[in-house]
mmCIF file of C-alpha atoms in Angstrom:
data_model
loop_
_atom_site.group_PDB
_atom_site.id
_atom_site.type_symbol
_atom_site.label_atom_id
_atom_site.label_comp_id
_atom_site.label_asym_id
_atom_site.label_seq_id
_atom_site.Cartn_x
_atom_site.Cartn_y
_atom_site.Cartn_z
ATOM 1 C CA MET A 253 0.000 0.000 0.000
ATOM 2 C CA PHE A 254 2.790 2.410 0.875
ATOM 3 C CA SER A 255 4.601 1.604 -2.367
ATOM 4 C CA SER A 256 1.744 3.046 -4.405
ATOM 5 C CA LYS A 257 2.010 6.279 -2.405
ATOM 6 C CA ALA A 258 5.744 6.402 -3.044
ATOM 7 C CA SER A 259 5.190 6.283 -6.806
ATOM 8 C CA LEU A 260 2.707 9.168 -6.555
ATOM 9 C CA SER A 261 5.048 11.430 -4.656
ATOM 10 C CA SER A 262 8.048 10.914 -6.993
ATOM 11 C CA PRO A 263 8.598 14.170 -8.876
ATOM 12 C CA PRO A 264 7.909 14.124 -12.619
ATOM 13 C CA SER A 265 11.071 14.109 -14.696
ATOM 14 C CA ALA A 266 11.530 16.936 -17.169
ATOM 15 C CA GLY A 267 9.442 16.541 -20.304
ATOM 16 C CA HIS A 268 7.428 13.560 -19.026
ATOM 17 C CA LEU A 269 3.873 13.520 -17.758
ATOM 18 C CA PRO A 270 3.311 12.446 -14.137
ATOM 19 C CA PRO A 271 2.343 8.776 -13.805
ATOM 20 C CA PRO A 272 -1.409 8.162 -14.107
ATOM 21 C CA PRO A 273 -3.206 7.703 -10.788
ATOM 22 C CA PRO A 274 -3.576 4.044 -9.759
ATOM 23 C CA PRO A 275 -7.097 2.569 -9.974
ATOM 24 C CA MET A 276 -9.382 3.188 -6.995
ATOM 25 C CA SER A 277 -9.118 -0.385 -5.778
ATOM 26 C CA THR A 278 -5.391 -0.287 -5.141
ATOM 27 C CA LEU A 279 -5.358 3.044 -3.334
ATOM 28 C CA CYS A 280 -4.942 3.067 0.392
ATOM 29 C CA ILE A 281 -7.750 5.500 0.929
ATOM 30 C CA GLN A 282 -6.919 6.622 4.439
ATOM 31 C CA PHE A 283 -3.540 7.969 3.422
ATOM 32 C CA CYS A 284 -4.571 9.455 0.119
ATOM 33 C CA ASP A 285 -3.530 13.025 -0.439
ATOM 34 C CA PRO A 286 -6.232 15.544 -1.442
ATOM 35 C CA SER A 287 -4.970 16.232 -4.959
ATOM 36 C CA THR A 288 -5.105 12.543 -5.886
ATOM 37 C CA MET A 289 -8.558 12.318 -4.369
ATOM 38 C CA ALA A 290 -9.716 15.195 -6.517
ATOM 39 C CA ARG A 291 -8.484 13.402 -9.621
ATOM 40 C CA VAL A 292 -9.679 9.898 -8.765
ATOM 41 C CA PHE A 293 -13.078 10.564 -7.184
ATOM 42 C CA PRO A 294 -14.627 11.803 -10.476
ATOM 43 C CA GLN A 295 -13.919 8.327 -11.919
ATOM 44 C CA ALA A 296 -16.046 6.745 -9.196
ATOM 45 C CA TRP A 297 -18.692 9.391 -9.915
ATOM 46 C CA LEU A 298 -18.811 8.523 -13.631
ATOM 47 C CA ASN A 299 -18.971 4.800 -12.897
ATOM 48 C CA GLU A 300 -21.907 5.304 -10.570
ATOM 49 C CA LYS A 301 -23.627 7.604 -13.056
ATOM 50 C CA PHE A 302 -23.487 5.199 -15.996
ATOM 51 C CA ALA A 303 -23.873 1.837 -14.290
ATOM 52 C CA PRO A 304 -27.491 0.567 -14.385
ATOM 53 C CA ASP A 305 -27.031 -1.205 -11.048
ATOM 54 C CA LEU A 306 -25.907 0.182 -7.687
ATOM 55 C CA LEU A 307 -22.130 -0.186 -7.197
ATOM 56 C CA GLU A 308 -20.436 -1.077 -3.909
ATOM 57 C CA THR A 309 -20.507 1.511 -1.203
ATOM 58 C CA LYS A 310 -17.436 3.696 -0.912
ATOM 59 C CA GLN A 311 -18.210 5.159 2.472
ATOM 60 C CA ASP A 312 -14.572 5.828 3.381
ATOM 61 C CA VAL A 313 -14.049 7.732 0.120
ATOM 62 C CA VAL A 314 -17.141 9.856 0.798
ATOM 63 C CA ASP A 315 -15.960 10.595 4.337
ATOM 64 C CA ASN A 316 -12.542 11.581 3.032
ATOM 65 C CA MET A 317 -14.045 13.845 0.398
ATOM 66 C CA MET A 318 -16.168 15.559 3.040
ATOM 67 C CA LEU A 319 -13.089 16.168 5.203
ATOM 68 C CA HIS A 320 -11.196 17.440 2.181
ATOM 69 C CA LEU A 321 -14.033 19.865 1.298
ATOM 70 C CA GLN A 322 -14.205 21.124 4.872
ATOM 71 C CA ASN A 323 -10.441 21.687 4.973
ATOM 72 C CA MET A 324 -10.542 23.558 1.683
ATOM 73 C CA ASP A 325 -13.380 25.706 2.963
ATOM 74 C CA GLU A 326 -11.480 26.590 6.139
ATOM 75 C CA ASN A 327 -8.290 27.359 4.218
ATOM 76 C CA LEU A 328 -10.176 29.649 1.884
ATOM 77 C CA HIS A 329 -11.701 31.640 4.716
ATOM 78 C CA GLN A 330 -8.345 32.050 6.399
ATOM 79 C CA GLY A 331 -6.676 33.331 3.236
ATOM 80 C CA HIS A 332 -7.277 36.689 1.580
ATOM 81 C CA VAL A 333 -10.617 37.016 -0.126
ATOM 82 C CA GLY A 334 -10.522 38.486 -3.603
ATOM 83 C CA GLU A 335 -7.135 37.183 -4.633
ATOM 84 C CA PRO A 336 -7.150 35.343 -7.982
ATOM 85 C CA LYS A 337 -5.685 32.210 -6.364
ATOM 86 C CA SER A 338 -8.500 32.000 -3.850
ATOM 87 C CA THR A 339 -11.048 32.457 -6.664
ATOM 88 C CA ILE A 340 -9.645 29.445 -8.450
ATOM 89 C CA HIS A 341 -9.678 27.440 -5.234
ATOM 90 C CA GLN A 342 -13.259 28.486 -4.560
ATOM 91 C CA LEU A 343 -14.294 27.302 -8.022
ATOM 92 C CA GLU A 344 -12.477 24.014 -7.436
ATOM 93 C CA LEU A 345 -14.340 23.635 -4.156
ATOM 94 C CA GLU A 346 -17.685 24.247 -5.849
ATOM 95 C CA ARG A 347 -16.854 21.737 -8.568
ATOM 96 C CA LEU A 348 -15.848 19.026 -6.094
ATOM 97 C CA ARG A 349 -18.947 19.660 -4.035
ATOM 98 C CA PHE A 350 -21.045 19.220 -7.173
ATOM 99 C CA VAL A 351 -19.298 15.921 -8.026
ATOM 100 C CA LEU A 352 -19.836 14.615 -4.502
ATOM 101 C CA THR A 353 -23.522 15.588 -4.346
ATOM 102 C CA SER A 354 -24.106 14.231 -7.858
ATOM 103 C CA TYR A 355 -22.485 10.933 -6.846
ATOM 104 C CA LEU A 356 -24.661 10.614 -3.754
ATOM 105 C CA ARG A 357 -27.768 11.624 -5.686
ATOM 106 C CA SER A 358 -27.098 8.910 -8.344
ATOM 107 C CA ARG A 359 -26.855 6.361 -5.562
ATOM 108 C CA LEU A 360 -30.038 7.583 -3.885
ATOM 109 C CA ARG A 361 -31.913 7.497 -7.175
ATOM 110 C CA LYS A 362 -30.924 3.858 -7.712
ATOM 111 C CA ILE A 363 -31.692 2.932 -4.107
ATOM 112 C CA GLU A 364 -35.183 4.393 -4.423
ATOM 113 C CA ALA A 365 -35.744 2.641 -7.761
ATOM 114 C CA TYR A 366 -34.576 -0.844 -6.752
ATOM 115 C CA PHE A 367 -35.071 -0.884 -2.998
ATOM 116 C CA PRO A 368 -36.749 -4.326 -2.584
ATOM 117 C CA HIS A 369 -33.969 -6.122 -4.476
ATOM 118 C CA LEU A 370 -31.139 -4.239 -2.762
ATOM 119 C CA LEU A 371 -32.550 -4.781 0.716
ATOM 120 C CA GLU A 372 -33.138 -8.469 0.086
ATOM 121 C CA GLN A 373 -29.639 -8.904 -1.261
ATOM 122 C CA GLN A 374 -27.991 -7.069 1.628
ATOM 123 C CA ARG A 375 -29.960 -9.060 4.197
ATOM 124 C CA SER A 376 -28.904 -12.383 2.676
ATOM 125 C CA GLN A 377 -25.227 -11.456 2.307
ATOM 126 C CA THR A 378 -22.534 -13.195 4.322
ATOM 127 C CA GLY A 379 -19.769 -11.295 6.131
ATOM 128 C CA GLU A 380 -17.164 -11.461 3.343
ATOM 129 C CA ASP A 381 -19.158 -10.038 0.442
ATOM 130 C CA LEU A 382 -18.778 -6.376 -0.368
ATOM 131 C CA LEU A 383 -21.703 -4.334 0.882
ATOM 132 C CA ARG A 384 -23.633 -2.263 -1.639
ATOM 133 C CA LEU A 385 -25.472 -0.067 0.828
ATOM 134 C CA SER A 386 -23.631 1.893 3.479
ATOM 135 C CA PRO A 387 -25.187 1.736 6.984
ATOM 136 C CA ASP A 388 -26.899 5.119 6.533
ATOM 137 C CA GLU A 389 -28.116 4.199 3.057
ATOM 138 C CA TYR A 390 -29.467 0.922 4.437
ATOM 139 C CA ILE A 391 -31.462 2.793 7.085
ATOM 140 C CA PHE A 392 -32.766 5.183 4.427
ATOM 141 C CA ALA A 393 -33.748 2.279 2.126
ATOM 142 C CA GLU A 394 -35.559 0.491 4.956
ATOM 143 C CA GLU A 395 -37.476 3.589 5.987
ATOM 144 C CA TYR A 396 -38.371 4.236 2.350
ATOM 145 C CA ALA A 397 -39.598 0.646 1.920
ATOM 146 C CA ASN A 398 -41.669 0.847 5.115
ATOM 147 C CA ASN A 399 -43.122 4.181 4.112
ATOM 148 C CA ILE A 400 -44.283 2.863 0.747
ATOM 149 C CA SER A 401 -45.639 -0.431 2.127
ATOM 150 C CA LEU A 402 -47.543 1.386 4.858
ATOM 151 C CA TYR A 403 -48.969 3.865 2.387
ATOM 152 C CA PHE A 404 -50.225 1.128 0.041
ATOM 153 C CA ARG A 405 -51.709 -0.783 2.933
ATOM 154 C CA ARG A 406 -53.498 2.241 4.354
ATOM 155 C CA VAL A 407 -54.850 3.618 1.099
ATOM 156 C CA ALA A 408 -55.595 0.604 -1.077
ATOM 157 C CA LEU A 409 -54.793 -2.852 0.177
ATOM 158 C CA ARG A 410 -56.881 -2.920 3.335
ATOM 159 C CA HIS A 411 -59.984 -1.990 1.323
ATOM 160 C CA MET A 412 -59.471 -4.903 -1.022
ATOM 161 C CA PRO A 413 -60.835 -8.432 -0.663
ATOM 162 C CA THR A 414 -58.797 -10.479 1.788
ATOM 163 C CA ALA A 415 -57.186 -12.676 -0.835
ATOM 164 C CA GLN A 416 -55.785 -9.627 -2.665
ATOM 165 C CA GLN A 417 -54.330 -7.819 0.297
ATOM 166 C CA LYS A 418 -50.820 -9.140 -0.118
ATOM 167 C CA LEU A 419 -48.312 -7.193 -2.195
ATOM 168 C CA ASP A 420 -44.844 -8.603 -2.846
ATOM 169 C CA LEU A 421 -42.751 -5.550 -3.697
ATOM 170 C CA SER A 422 -39.801 -7.563 -4.970
ATOM 171 C CA LYS A 423 -42.072 -8.979 -7.683
ATOM 172 C CA THR A 424 -43.810 -5.743 -8.609
ATOM 173 C CA VAL A 425 -40.808 -3.382 -8.606
ATOM 174 C CA ALA A 426 -38.646 -3.894 -11.713
ATOM 175 C CA PRO A 427 -35.050 -5.054 -11.064
ATOM 176 C CA PRO A 428 -32.097 -3.068 -12.462
ATOM 177 C CA ASP A 429 -31.540 -3.568 -16.185
ATOM 178 C CA ILE A 430 -28.084 -5.118 -16.268
ATOM 179 C CA GLU A 431 -28.525 -6.134 -19.905
ATOM 180 C CA ARG A 432 -28.252 -2.490 -20.882
ATOM 181 C CA PHE A 433 -25.341 -1.533 -23.122
ATOM 182 C CA VAL A 434 -22.704 0.787 -21.661
ATOM 183 C CA PHE A 435 -19.645 2.531 -23.056
ATOM 184 C CA LEU A 436 -16.413 1.662 -21.313
ATOM 185 C CA GLN A 437 -12.701 2.306 -21.480
ATOM 186 C CA VAL A 438 -10.253 -0.374 -20.398
ATOM 187 C CA LYS A 439 -7.678 0.665 -17.797
ATOM 188 C CA ASP A 440 -5.970 -2.671 -17.099
ATOM 189 C CA ARG A 441 -5.517 -5.254 -19.811
ATOM 190 C CA GLN A 442 -7.939 -8.165 -19.365
ATOM 191 C CA GLU A 443 -7.584 -11.573 -20.956
ATOM 192 C CA ARG A 444 -10.406 -13.865 -21.968
ATOM 193 C CA VAL A 445 -13.444 -11.948 -20.805
ATOM 194 C CA LEU A 446 -16.643 -13.958 -21.245
ATOM 195 C CA ILE A 447 -19.191 -11.922 -23.214
ATOM 196 C CA GLU A 448 -21.765 -14.533 -24.208
ATOM 197 C CA GLU A 449 -22.105 -17.987 -22.742
ATOM 198 C CA ALA A 450 -22.156 -21.049 -24.958
ATOM 199 C CA THR A 451 -25.630 -21.989 -26.167
ATOM 200 C CA ASP A 452 -26.854 -24.643 -28.588
ATOM 201 C CA ASP A 453 -26.522 -22.253 -31.543
ATOM 202 C CA GLN A 454 -23.188 -20.611 -30.828
ATOM 203 C CA GLU A 455 -19.981 -21.176 -28.983
ATOM 204 C CA GLU A 456 -19.019 -19.044 -26.057
ATOM 205 C CA TYR A 457 -17.850 -15.576 -27.078
ATOM 206 C CA VAL A 458 -14.652 -14.602 -25.300
ATOM 207 C CA ILE A 459 -12.460 -11.592 -26.043
ATOM 208 C CA ASP A 460 -9.335 -9.929 -24.706
ATOM 209 C CA LEU A 461 -9.624 -6.313 -23.623
ATOM 210 C CA GLU A 462 -6.618 -4.217 -24.585
ATOM 211 C CA GLU A 463 -5.496 -1.345 -22.400
ATOM 212 C CA ASN A 464 -7.019 2.054 -23.307
ATOM 213 C CA SER A 465 -9.422 0.516 -25.814
ATOM 214 C CA LYS A 466 -13.055 1.668 -25.819
ATOM 215 C CA HIS A 467 -15.998 -0.692 -26.109
ATOM 216 C CA LEU A 468 -19.775 -0.778 -26.081
ATOM 217 C CA MET A 469 -21.180 -3.898 -24.486
ATOM 218 C CA ARG A 470 -23.718 -5.229 -22.023
ATOM 219 C CA TYR A 471 -23.156 -4.141 -18.451
ATOM 220 C CA LYS A 472 -23.682 -7.733 -17.258
ATOM 221 C CA ALA A 473 -20.511 -8.896 -18.995
ATOM 222 C CA ILE A 474 -18.195 -6.373 -17.374
ATOM 223 C CA ALA A 475 -19.896 -5.728 -14.013
ATOM 224 C CA PRO A 476 -17.139 -7.404 -11.950
ATOM 225 C CA LEU A 477 -14.472 -5.447 -13.853
ATOM 226 C CA VAL A 478 -16.120 -2.162 -12.926
ATOM 227 C CA SER A 479 -16.074 -3.187 -9.249
ATOM 228 C CA ASN A 480 -12.364 -3.941 -9.198
ATOM 229 C CA GLY A 481 -11.436 -0.876 -11.198
ATOM 230 C CA ALA A 482 -10.168 -2.565 -14.370
ATOM 231 C CA VAL A 483 -12.574 -0.678 -16.633
ATOM 232 C CA GLN A 484 -14.012 2.824 -16.490
ATOM 233 C CA LEU A 485 -17.535 3.611 -17.707
ATOM 234 C CA ILE A 486 -17.745 6.647 -19.983
ATOM 235 C CA MET B 84 -67.405 -1.845 -18.254
ATOM 236 C CA PHE B 85 -64.734 -3.726 -16.445
ATOM 237 C CA CYS B 86 -61.519 -1.924 -15.496
ATOM 238 C CA GLU B 87 -62.544 1.234 -17.324
ATOM 239 C CA LYS B 88 -62.391 3.449 -14.264
ATOM 240 C CA ALA B 89 -58.942 2.175 -13.334
ATOM 241 C CA VAL B 90 -57.593 2.905 -16.816
ATOM 242 C CA ASP B 91 -59.229 6.351 -16.676
ATOM 243 C CA LEU B 92 -57.218 7.136 -13.565
ATOM 244 C CA LEU B 93 -54.019 6.247 -15.367
ATOM 245 C CA ARG B 94 -54.993 8.266 -18.442
ATOM 246 C CA GLU B 95 -55.584 11.268 -16.200
ATOM 247 C CA LEU B 96 -52.026 11.031 -14.957
ATOM 248 C CA GLN B 97 -50.631 10.518 -18.436
ATOM 249 C CA ARG B 98 -52.404 13.623 -19.692
ATOM 250 C CA ALA B 99 -50.835 15.814 -17.031
ATOM 251 C CA SER B 100 -47.805 17.155 -18.827
ATOM 252 C CA ASP B 101 -44.273 16.481 -17.683
ATOM 253 C CA GLY B 102 -44.733 15.178 -14.159
ATOM 254 C CA LEU B 103 -47.320 17.706 -12.970
ATOM 255 C CA LEU B 104 -49.368 16.604 -10.016
ATOM 256 C CA THR B 105 -53.129 16.452 -10.598
ATOM 257 C CA PRO B 106 -55.614 16.654 -7.704
ATOM 258 C CA TYR B 107 -56.133 13.335 -5.942
ATOM 259 C CA ASN B 108 -59.072 11.583 -7.537
ATOM 260 C CA GLU B 109 -60.632 10.168 -4.382
ATOM 261 C CA ASP B 110 -63.861 9.409 -6.161
ATOM 262 C CA GLY B 111 -62.079 7.395 -8.843
ATOM 263 C CA VAL B 112 -60.110 5.394 -6.304
ATOM 264 C CA ARG B 113 -63.268 4.628 -4.356
ATOM 265 C CA GLN B 114 -65.010 3.452 -7.522
ATOM 266 C CA VAL B 115 -62.163 1.116 -8.417
ATOM 267 C CA LEU B 116 -62.161 -0.381 -4.919
ATOM 268 C CA GLY B 117 -65.933 -0.776 -5.170
ATOM 269 C CA GLU B 118 -65.556 -2.551 -8.485
ATOM 270 C CA LEU B 119 -63.001 -4.884 -6.918
ATOM 271 C CA ARG B 120 -65.477 -5.873 -4.240
ATOM 272 C CA ALA B 121 -68.270 -6.188 -6.816
ATOM 273 C CA LEU B 122 -66.160 -8.620 -8.796
ATOM 274 C CA TYR B 123 -64.942 -10.620 -5.830
ATOM 275 C CA ILE B 124 -68.280 -11.489 -4.208
ATOM 276 C CA PRO B 125 -69.968 -13.188 -7.208
ATOM 277 C CA ASN B 126 -66.661 -14.910 -7.916
ATOM 278 C CA GLN B 127 -66.626 -16.435 -4.451
ATOM 279 C CA GLN B 128 -70.215 -17.555 -4.846
ATOM 280 C CA ASP B 129 -69.607 -19.091 -8.251
ATOM 281 C CA ALA B 130 -66.465 -20.799 -7.013
ATOM 282 C CA ASN B 131 -68.396 -22.354 -4.139
ATOM 283 C CA ILE B 132 -71.170 -23.489 -6.466
ATOM 284 C CA SER B 133 -68.839 -25.024 -8.999
ATOM 285 C CA ARG B 134 -66.932 -26.828 -6.250
ATOM 286 C CA ALA B 135 -70.098 -28.095 -4.542
ATOM 287 C CA GLU B 136 -71.896 -29.169 -7.690
ATOM 288 C CA GLU B 137 -68.718 -30.009 -9.649
ATOM 289 C CA ARG B 138 -69.709 -27.804 -12.580
ATOM 290 C CA SER B 139 -67.097 -26.610 -14.988
ATOM 291 C CA ASP B 140 -69.202 -24.214 -17.063
ATOM 292 C CA LEU B 141 -68.723 -21.421 -14.515
ATOM 293 C CA LEU B 142 -64.941 -21.614 -14.688
ATOM 294 C CA PRO B 143 -64.416 -19.202 -17.635
ATOM 295 C CA THR B 144 -66.505 -16.526 -15.898
ATOM 296 C CA ILE B 145 -64.598 -16.999 -12.684
ATOM 297 C CA LYS B 146 -61.297 -16.754 -14.518
ATOM 298 C CA PHE B 147 -62.396 -13.617 -16.363
ATOM 299 C CA ARG B 148 -63.520 -11.879 -13.173
ATOM 300 C CA HIS B 149 -60.280 -12.845 -11.478
ATOM 301 C CA CYS B 150 -58.263 -11.319 -14.343
ATOM 302 C CA CYS B 151 -60.287 -8.100 -14.050
ATOM 303 C CA LEU B 152 -59.639 -8.079 -10.321
ATOM 304 C CA LEU B 153 -55.903 -8.375 -10.827
ATOM 305 C CA ARG B 154 -55.907 -5.717 -13.555
ATOM 306 C CA ASN B 155 -57.847 -3.305 -11.354
ATOM 307 C CA LYS B 156 -55.447 -3.873 -8.488
ATOM 308 C CA ARG B 157 -52.443 -3.344 -10.754
ATOM 309 C CA CYS B 158 -53.829 -0.143 -12.318
ATOM 310 C CA LEU B 159 -54.797 1.280 -8.949
ATOM 311 C CA LEU B 160 -51.398 0.600 -7.401
ATOM 312 C CA ALA B 161 -49.687 2.029 -10.499
ATOM 313 C CA TYR B 162 -51.764 5.215 -10.162
ATOM 314 C CA LEU B 163 -50.874 5.581 -6.489
ATOM 315 C CA TYR B 164 -47.192 4.782 -7.045
ATOM 316 C CA ASP B 165 -46.845 7.241 -9.919
ATOM 317 C CA ARG B 166 -48.382 9.973 -7.786
ATOM 318 C CA LEU B 167 -45.900 9.168 -5.015
ATOM 319 C CA MET B 168 -43.006 9.524 -7.475
ATOM 320 C CA ARG B 169 -44.316 12.929 -8.591
ATOM 321 C CA ILE B 170 -44.674 14.016 -4.970
ATOM 322 C CA LYS B 171 -41.121 12.830 -4.305
ATOM 323 C CA ALA B 172 -39.895 15.027 -7.189
ATOM 324 C CA LEU B 173 -41.642 17.972 -5.508
ATOM 325 C CA ARG B 174 -39.538 17.448 -2.395
ATOM 326 C CA TRP B 175 -36.372 17.699 -4.474
ATOM 327 C CA GLU B 176 -37.554 20.749 -6.390
ATOM 328 C CA LEU B 177 -39.421 22.778 -3.804
ATOM 329 C CA GLY B 178 -38.039 21.648 -0.449
ATOM 330 C CA SER B 179 -39.938 20.436 2.563
ATOM 331 C CA VAL B 180 -42.634 23.113 2.584
ATOM 332 C CA LEU B 181 -45.146 22.892 -0.233
ATOM 333 C CA PRO B 182 -46.982 25.924 -1.597
ATOM 334 C CA ASN B 183 -50.650 25.985 -0.632
ATOM 335 C CA ALA B 184 -51.902 25.551 -4.172
ATOM 336 C CA LEU B 185 -50.066 22.232 -4.504
ATOM 337 C CA ARG B 186 -50.907 21.092 -0.998
ATOM 338 C CA PHE B 187 -54.595 20.825 -1.903
ATOM 339 C CA HIS B 188 -53.768 18.385 -4.660
ATOM 340 C CA LEU B 189 -52.467 15.861 -2.135
ATOM 341 C CA ALA B 190 -54.595 13.423 -0.181
ATOM 342 C CA PRO B 191 -53.956 13.401 3.598
ATOM 343 C CA ASP B 192 -52.152 10.053 3.346
ATOM 344 C CA GLU B 193 -49.972 11.385 0.551
ATOM 345 C CA LEU B 194 -49.065 14.406 2.666
ATOM 346 C CA GLU B 195 -48.122 12.067 5.500
ATOM 347 C CA TRP B 196 -45.939 10.071 3.085
ATOM 348 C CA PHE B 197 -44.326 13.299 1.855
ATOM 349 C CA ASN B 198 -43.468 14.412 5.387
ATOM 350 C CA GLN B 199 -42.088 11.008 6.288
ATOM 351 C CA TYR B 200 -39.959 10.940 3.117
ATOM 352 C CA GLY B 201 -38.672 14.423 3.919
ATOM 353 C CA ARG B 202 -37.676 13.265 7.404
ATOM 354 C CA SER B 203 -35.862 10.165 6.068
ATOM 355 C CA LEU B 204 -34.043 12.242 3.483
ATOM 356 C CA ALA B 205 -33.033 14.897 6.000
ATOM 357 C CA LYS B 206 -31.752 12.211 8.379
ATOM 358 C CA TYR B 207 -29.646 10.668 5.613
ATOM 359 C CA MET B 208 -28.252 14.015 4.464
ATOM 360 C CA HIS B 209 -27.366 14.887 8.026
ATOM 361 C CA SER B 210 -25.434 11.653 8.430
ATOM 362 C CA ILE B 211 -23.016 12.313 5.550
ATOM 363 C CA GLY B 212 -19.556 13.208 6.822
ATOM 364 C CA SER B 213 -19.453 14.911 10.194
ATOM 365 C CA GLU B 214 -21.783 17.837 9.557
ATOM 366 C CA GLY B 215 -24.094 16.615 6.818
ATOM 367 C CA LEU B 216 -24.362 17.675 3.200
ATOM 368 C CA ASP B 217 -27.369 19.219 1.521
ATOM 369 C CA LEU B 218 -27.943 17.076 -1.559
ATOM 370 C CA VAL B 219 -30.807 19.194 -2.838
ATOM 371 C CA GLN B 220 -28.487 22.084 -3.668
ATOM 372 C CA ASP B 221 -25.916 22.061 -6.479
ATOM 373 C CA THR B 222 -28.018 20.163 -8.990
ATOM 374 C CA LEU B 223 -26.222 21.816 -11.911
ATOM 375 C CA PRO B 224 -22.473 21.920 -12.488
ATOM 376 C CA PRO B 225 -21.106 25.311 -11.469
ATOM 377 C CA LYS B 226 -20.408 27.351 -14.585
ATOM 378 C CA SER B 227 -19.110 30.532 -13.122
ATOM 379 C CA LEU B 228 -18.127 31.599 -9.680
ATOM 380 C CA PHE B 229 -19.520 35.114 -9.807
ATOM 381 C CA ILE B 230 -23.078 36.204 -10.319
ATOM 382 C CA GLU B 231 -24.217 39.680 -11.197
ATOM 383 C CA VAL B 232 -26.238 41.305 -8.487
ATOM 384 C CA ARG B 233 -28.246 44.457 -8.901
ATOM 385 C CA CYS B 234 -29.172 46.619 -5.922
ATOM 386 C CA LEU B 235 -32.871 47.391 -5.932
ATOM 387 C CA GLN B 236 -32.852 49.574 -2.885
ATOM 388 C CA ASP B 237 -30.164 51.689 -1.381
ATOM 389 C CA TYR B 238 -29.259 50.020 1.916
ATOM 390 C CA GLY B 239 -25.938 51.795 2.191
ATOM 391 C CA LYS B 240 -22.841 49.719 2.794
ATOM 392 C CA PHE B 241 -23.344 45.945 2.971
ATOM 393 C CA GLU B 242 -20.667 43.568 4.167
ATOM 394 C CA VAL B 243 -20.173 40.461 2.090
ATOM 395 C CA ASP B 244 -17.751 37.930 3.545
ATOM 396 C CA GLY B 245 -15.112 40.413 4.619
ATOM 397 C CA LEU B 246 -15.518 42.801 1.694
ATOM 398 C CA ASN B 247 -17.248 46.117 2.058
ATOM 399 C CA VAL B 248 -19.630 46.324 -0.858
ATOM 400 C CA PRO B 249 -20.743 49.790 -1.889
ATOM 401 C CA ALA B 250 -24.372 50.380 -2.757
ATOM 402 C CA GLU B 251 -23.669 50.478 -6.473
ATOM 403 C CA PRO B 252 -26.222 49.558 -9.076
ATOM 404 C CA GLN B 253 -24.444 46.439 -10.207
ATOM 405 C CA TYR B 254 -21.566 44.341 -8.974
ATOM 406 C CA ALA B 255 -20.285 40.776 -8.957
ATOM 407 C CA ALA B 256 -20.453 38.569 -5.888
ATOM 408 C CA PHE B 257 -19.684 34.967 -5.028
ATOM 409 C CA THR B 258 -22.446 32.563 -6.045
ATOM 410 C CA ALA B 259 -22.230 30.890 -2.644
ATOM 411 C CA GLU B 260 -23.270 34.069 -0.881
ATOM 412 C CA GLY B 261 -26.774 33.491 -2.204
#
């Protein structure tokens, strides 16, 4: 973990670009410096925006971003107001705040759309699987689910004949559309990615993903690669 | 005819342009629930008769009424759910206090749902980070830092974040100052 930080802090040699930031998954988030955060967090934001399904929770990243924004805010108020440098910093602060709120809003939108499936999945998960809802999001999703169930019961279901009073929300609410096509850019080279499984008519369709290549394919095929940071949705 | 009232409710929502909230059609909802009961009772009776006398000629009627029942239930729940989604959008656009004109379009139960949703949302927003983050603000990417402000009335000198702003007709100020 510390070795990745060492490569970030090495000064760029003359005429060469600084090394690209490592993918989110390999970063030691607690020790991440603010400038790297500001470059890497937008990638998580784009992934969340374009993925049809809810991605894993990144609660520590969100907490770090909040701290970073608060620090920036304090620094700005201590410095001189009206200087060009502070204007640029203020704009940067506004931009980062927008990215953070947009990220959280994307997540909330998906939680509200797919709440029965997400809650069921989280409840049946074992300790080692990655959680998709943070603790606060889980509480929000549960309250939202209760609110809707109670409302339906009060307004419609209790006036219906007894046999019709049940409503299974996980059957009536549509699940996320993971068959949707998404644009992606490959960050780490991947070998033998399964796109289509073998059926009676065709053999299984397997390709290699070259680094920096762009593709358009079903989200289902590359969902695990988005989670571990090997591809970036665009 | 069967299920007509339920489909009317949905058409009413579809006609309202672009997510506008129409007044709650309590009458329509009551009629649909009444139709549900009116379908269920003869169905029960026919089911009992066909079981007792082992007749199969009543089965198509029973099946048809059951399908109408399910369709009515589905349409009614879709109407209620779509209204809830529109009300939810109001919370994001207008905040937790609704203007009076819109408030009359909501049924009492819908208002209760709206308040409860507002509370859940506020609790979640408060839990982000250490001080909370208002997610309802900043819905558009910031284009420029400064906005032009025009003084409508001469209040004299006004202090804006450390700067003394003269009472000029027009000046630029930070967007965040509101």
